[in-house]
Tab-separated table of C-alpha atoms in Angstrom:
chain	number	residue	atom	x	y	z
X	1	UNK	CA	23.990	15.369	-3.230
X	2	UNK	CA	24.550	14.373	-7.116
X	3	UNK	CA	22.543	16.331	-9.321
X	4	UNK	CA	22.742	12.997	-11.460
X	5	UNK	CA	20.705	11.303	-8.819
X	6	UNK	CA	18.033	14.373	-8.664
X	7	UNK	CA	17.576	14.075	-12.377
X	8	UNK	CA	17.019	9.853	-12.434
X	9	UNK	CA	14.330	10.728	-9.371
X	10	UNK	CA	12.622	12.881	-11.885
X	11	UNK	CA	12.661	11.234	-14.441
X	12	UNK	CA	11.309	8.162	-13.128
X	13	UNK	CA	8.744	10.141	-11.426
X	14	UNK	CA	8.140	11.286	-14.415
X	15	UNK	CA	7.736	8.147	-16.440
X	16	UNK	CA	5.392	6.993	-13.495
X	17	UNK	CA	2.678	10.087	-13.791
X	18	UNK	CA	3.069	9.079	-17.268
X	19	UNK	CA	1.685	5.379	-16.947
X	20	UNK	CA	-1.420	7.060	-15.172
X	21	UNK	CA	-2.167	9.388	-18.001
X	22	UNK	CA	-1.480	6.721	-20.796
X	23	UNK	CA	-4.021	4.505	-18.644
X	24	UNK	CA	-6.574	6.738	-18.986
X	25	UNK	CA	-6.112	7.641	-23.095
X	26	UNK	CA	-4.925	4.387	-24.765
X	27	UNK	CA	-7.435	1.585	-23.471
X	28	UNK	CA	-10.017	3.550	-25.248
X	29	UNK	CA	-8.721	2.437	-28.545
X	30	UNK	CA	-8.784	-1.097	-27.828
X	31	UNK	CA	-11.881	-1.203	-25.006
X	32	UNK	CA	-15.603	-0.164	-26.695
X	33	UNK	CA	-17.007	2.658	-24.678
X	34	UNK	CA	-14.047	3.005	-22.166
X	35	UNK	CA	-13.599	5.850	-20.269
X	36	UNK	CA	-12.507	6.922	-16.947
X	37	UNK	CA	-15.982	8.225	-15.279
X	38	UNK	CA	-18.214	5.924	-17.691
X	39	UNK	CA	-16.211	2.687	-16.894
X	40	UNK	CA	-14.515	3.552	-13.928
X	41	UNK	CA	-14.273	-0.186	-12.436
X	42	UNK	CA	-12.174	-0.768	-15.757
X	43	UNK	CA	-9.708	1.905	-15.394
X	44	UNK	CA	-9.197	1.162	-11.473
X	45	UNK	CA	-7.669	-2.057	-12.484
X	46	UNK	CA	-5.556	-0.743	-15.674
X	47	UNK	CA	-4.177	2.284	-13.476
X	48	UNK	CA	-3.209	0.545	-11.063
X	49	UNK	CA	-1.789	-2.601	-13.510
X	50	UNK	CA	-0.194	0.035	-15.527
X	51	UNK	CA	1.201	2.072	-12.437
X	52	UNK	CA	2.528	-1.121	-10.442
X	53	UNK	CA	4.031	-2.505	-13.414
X	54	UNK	CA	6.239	0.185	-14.081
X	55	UNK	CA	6.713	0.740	-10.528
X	56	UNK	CA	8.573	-2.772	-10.184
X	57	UNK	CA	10.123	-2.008	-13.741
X	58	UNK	CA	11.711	0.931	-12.740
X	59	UNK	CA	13.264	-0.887	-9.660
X	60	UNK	CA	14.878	-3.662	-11.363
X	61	UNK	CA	16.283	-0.912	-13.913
X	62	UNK	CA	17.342	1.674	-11.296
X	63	UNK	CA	18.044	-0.444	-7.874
X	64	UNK	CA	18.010	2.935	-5.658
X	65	UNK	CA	18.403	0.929	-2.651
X	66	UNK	CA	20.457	-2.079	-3.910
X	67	UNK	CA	21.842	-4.076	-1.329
X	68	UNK	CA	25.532	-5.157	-1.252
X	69	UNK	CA	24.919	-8.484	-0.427
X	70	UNK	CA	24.303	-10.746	-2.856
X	71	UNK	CA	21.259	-13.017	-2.020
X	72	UNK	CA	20.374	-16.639	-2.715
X	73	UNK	CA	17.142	-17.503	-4.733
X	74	UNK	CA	15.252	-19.335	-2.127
X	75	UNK	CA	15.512	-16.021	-0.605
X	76	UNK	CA	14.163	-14.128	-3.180
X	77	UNK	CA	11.437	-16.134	-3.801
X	78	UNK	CA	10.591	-15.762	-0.323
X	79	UNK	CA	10.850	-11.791	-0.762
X	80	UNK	CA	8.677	-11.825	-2.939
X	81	UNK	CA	6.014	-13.979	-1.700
X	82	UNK	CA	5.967	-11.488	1.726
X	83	UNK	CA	5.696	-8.614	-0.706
X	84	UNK	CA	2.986	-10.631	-2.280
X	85	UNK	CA	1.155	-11.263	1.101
X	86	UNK	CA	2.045	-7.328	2.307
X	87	UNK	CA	0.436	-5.820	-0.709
X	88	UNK	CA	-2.824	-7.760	-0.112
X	89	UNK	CA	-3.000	-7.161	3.451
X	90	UNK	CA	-2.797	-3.300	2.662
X	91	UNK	CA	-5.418	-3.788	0.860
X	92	UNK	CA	-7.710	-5.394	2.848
X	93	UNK	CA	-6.563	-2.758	5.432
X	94	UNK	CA	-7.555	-0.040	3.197
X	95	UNK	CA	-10.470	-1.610	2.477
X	96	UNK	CA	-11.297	-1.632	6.295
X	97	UNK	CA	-10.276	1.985	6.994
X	98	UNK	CA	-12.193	3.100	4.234
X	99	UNK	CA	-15.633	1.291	5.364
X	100	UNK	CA	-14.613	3.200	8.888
X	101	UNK	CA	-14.463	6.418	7.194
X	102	UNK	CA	-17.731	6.646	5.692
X	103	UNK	CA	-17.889	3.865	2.608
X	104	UNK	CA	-21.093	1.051	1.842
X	105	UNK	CA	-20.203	-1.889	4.113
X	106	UNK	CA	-21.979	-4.311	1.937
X	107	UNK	CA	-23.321	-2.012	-1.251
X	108	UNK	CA	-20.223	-1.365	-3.952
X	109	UNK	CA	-18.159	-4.183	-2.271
X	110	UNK	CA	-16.462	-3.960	-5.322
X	111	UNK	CA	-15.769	-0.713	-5.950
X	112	UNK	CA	-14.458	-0.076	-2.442
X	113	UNK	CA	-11.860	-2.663	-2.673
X	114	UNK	CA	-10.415	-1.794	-6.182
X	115	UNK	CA	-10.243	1.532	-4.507
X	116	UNK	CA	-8.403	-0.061	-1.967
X	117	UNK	CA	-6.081	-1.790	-4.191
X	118	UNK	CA	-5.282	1.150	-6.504
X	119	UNK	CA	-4.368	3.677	-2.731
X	120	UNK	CA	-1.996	0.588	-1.896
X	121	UNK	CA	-0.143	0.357	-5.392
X	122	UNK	CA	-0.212	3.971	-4.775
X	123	UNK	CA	1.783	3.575	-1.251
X	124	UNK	CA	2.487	0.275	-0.495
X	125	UNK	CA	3.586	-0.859	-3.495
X	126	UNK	CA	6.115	1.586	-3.516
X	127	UNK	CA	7.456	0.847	-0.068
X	128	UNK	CA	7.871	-2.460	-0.825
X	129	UNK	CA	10.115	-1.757	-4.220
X	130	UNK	CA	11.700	0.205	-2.810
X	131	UNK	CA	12.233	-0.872	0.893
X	132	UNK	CA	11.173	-4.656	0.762
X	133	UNK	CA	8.764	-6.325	3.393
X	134	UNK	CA	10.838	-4.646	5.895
X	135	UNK	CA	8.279	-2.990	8.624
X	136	UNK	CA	11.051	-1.305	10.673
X	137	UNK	CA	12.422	0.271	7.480
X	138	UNK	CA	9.221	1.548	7.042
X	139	UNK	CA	8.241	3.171	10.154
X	140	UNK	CA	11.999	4.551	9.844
X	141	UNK	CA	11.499	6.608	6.532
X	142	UNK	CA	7.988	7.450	7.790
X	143	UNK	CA	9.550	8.755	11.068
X	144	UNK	CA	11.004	12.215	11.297
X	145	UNK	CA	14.111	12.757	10.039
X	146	UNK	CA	13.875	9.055	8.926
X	147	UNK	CA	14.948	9.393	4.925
X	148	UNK	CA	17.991	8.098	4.148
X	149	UNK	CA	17.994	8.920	0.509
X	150	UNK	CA	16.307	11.029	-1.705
X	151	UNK	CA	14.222	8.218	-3.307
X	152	UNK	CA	12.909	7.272	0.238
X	153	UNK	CA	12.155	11.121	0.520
X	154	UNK	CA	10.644	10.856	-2.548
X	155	UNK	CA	8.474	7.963	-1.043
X	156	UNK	CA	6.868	9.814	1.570
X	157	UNK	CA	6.246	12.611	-0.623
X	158	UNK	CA	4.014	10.565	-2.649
X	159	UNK	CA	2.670	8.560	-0.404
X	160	UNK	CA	1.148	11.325	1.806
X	161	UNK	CA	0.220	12.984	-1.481
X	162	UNK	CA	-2.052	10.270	-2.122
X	163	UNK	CA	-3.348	9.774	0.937
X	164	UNK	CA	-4.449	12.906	1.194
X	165	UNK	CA	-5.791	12.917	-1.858
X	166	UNK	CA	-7.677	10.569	-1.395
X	167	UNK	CA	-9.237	12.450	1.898
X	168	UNK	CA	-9.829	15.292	-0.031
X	169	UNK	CA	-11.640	13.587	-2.884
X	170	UNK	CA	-14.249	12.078	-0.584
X	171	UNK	CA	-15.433	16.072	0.267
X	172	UNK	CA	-17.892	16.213	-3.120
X	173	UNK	CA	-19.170	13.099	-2.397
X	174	UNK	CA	-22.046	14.295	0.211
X	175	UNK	CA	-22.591	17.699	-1.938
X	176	UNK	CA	-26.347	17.643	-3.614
X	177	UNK	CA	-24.706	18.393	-6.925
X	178	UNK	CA	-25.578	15.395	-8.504
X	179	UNK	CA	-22.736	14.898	-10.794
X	180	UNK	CA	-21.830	11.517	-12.297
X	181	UNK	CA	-18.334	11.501	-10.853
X	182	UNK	CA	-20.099	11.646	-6.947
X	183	UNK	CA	-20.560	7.967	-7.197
X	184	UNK	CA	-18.584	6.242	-4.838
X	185	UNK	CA	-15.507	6.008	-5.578
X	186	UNK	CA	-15.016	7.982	-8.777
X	187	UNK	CA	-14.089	11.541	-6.311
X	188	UNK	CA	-12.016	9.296	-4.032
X	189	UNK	CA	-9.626	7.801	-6.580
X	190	UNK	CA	-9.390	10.814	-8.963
X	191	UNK	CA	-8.499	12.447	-6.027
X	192	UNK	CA	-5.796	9.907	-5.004
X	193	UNK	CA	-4.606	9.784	-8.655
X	194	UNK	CA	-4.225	13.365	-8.881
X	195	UNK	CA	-2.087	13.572	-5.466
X	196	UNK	CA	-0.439	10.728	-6.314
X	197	UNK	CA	1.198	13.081	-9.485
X	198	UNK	CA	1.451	16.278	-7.692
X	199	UNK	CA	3.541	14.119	-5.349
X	200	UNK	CA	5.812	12.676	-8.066
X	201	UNK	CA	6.012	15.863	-9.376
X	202	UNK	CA	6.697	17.612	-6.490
X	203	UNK	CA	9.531	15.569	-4.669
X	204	UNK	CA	12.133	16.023	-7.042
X	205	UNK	CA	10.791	19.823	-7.661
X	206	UNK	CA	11.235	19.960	-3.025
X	207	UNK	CA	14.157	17.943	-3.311
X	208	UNK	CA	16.491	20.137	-5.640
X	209	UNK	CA	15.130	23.176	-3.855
X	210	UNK	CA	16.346	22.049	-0.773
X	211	UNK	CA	19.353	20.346	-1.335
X	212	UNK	CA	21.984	21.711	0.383
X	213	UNK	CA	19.885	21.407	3.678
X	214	UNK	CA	19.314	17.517	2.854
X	215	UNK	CA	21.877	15.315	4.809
X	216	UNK	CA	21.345	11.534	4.704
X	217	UNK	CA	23.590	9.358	6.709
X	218	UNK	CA	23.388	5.922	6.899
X	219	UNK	CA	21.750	3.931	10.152
């Protein structure tokens, strides 16, 4: 495994807990009264603008999981319209699995969805840069032993990171502490957020650690 490789994972994991923090700090200087608890609607949507654009940034610069084939642009067009129609169907999935968990079905319609939309571009979005609307892929790199790579490693690192995040954030919610960051969803997606880091952070940290027992072969 090249260390070369390690060291691009890390540093666009790097870049990518990066766009969350610089969410949070610079829309203040252009937004009156911004903040992350007091407008937290607001910085839903710029995190998880902010995190998906550099997301698909990163792709087109790095191409971990290029293909050799070169393809038409009718067919990319229609690549991107399925990733278009995947991401949105994650989130209405979230959105569902989150009203089954415990969240208003009608009250904070709203927030519940942004929610929803900043866990996919958390997870979805990913698999979809990096593996395209490709289901099977995806259950393969979910799978055990699935990785192929250590960007798709890296992917369900994250991914369960923020997931489980996200599970863990909703545990304050119920608490009579009333604190201004147990409305619904502010626990929840800080939560998310902050597993979604401590994944990037810790995949290329697990990674390096452990590769000389990493061995990828191709399916």
């Amino acid at each position: 495994m090249r260390e070369a490789e390690i060291r691009r994972l890390l540093a666009a994991n790097l870049l990518c807990a990066a766009s969350v923090i610089l969410a949070a700090v610079v829309p203040a200087f252009f937004l009156h009264g911004f903040s992350v608890l007091g407008t937290h609607l607001t910085w839903l949507c710029v995190c998880s603008v902010c995190v998906a654009t550099l997301n698909i940034i990163l792709h087109l610069f790095l191409k971990p999981n290029q293909s050799p084939k070169r393809s038409s642009f009718a067919h990319k067009i229609s690549r991107f319209l399925k990733c278009c129609i995947y991401f949105f169907m994650s989130c209405i999935l979230f959105h569902a699995i989150i009203v089954l968990y415990g969240a208003p079905l009608i009250e904070s319609v709203t927030e519940t969805f942004l929610f929803a939309v900043l866990l996919s571009t958390f997870t979805t979005l990913q698999c979809l840069c990096l593996l395209g609307p490709n289901i099977q892929a995806w259950i393969r790199v979910f799978s055990k032993n699935g990785a192929m790579s250590i960007w798709e490693s890296s992917l369900q690192i994250t991914t369960v990171c923020s997931i489980l995040g996200a599970w863990f954030g909703a545990f304050p919610i119920p608490l009579d502490w009333d604190r201004p960051w147990q409305v619904w969803p502010i626990s929840c997606s800080l939560g998310a957020t902050f597993g979604y880091m401590a994944g990037l952070i810790i995949a290329p940290l697990w990674i390096h650690w452990n590769r000389k027992q990493l061995t990828y072969k191709s399916r």
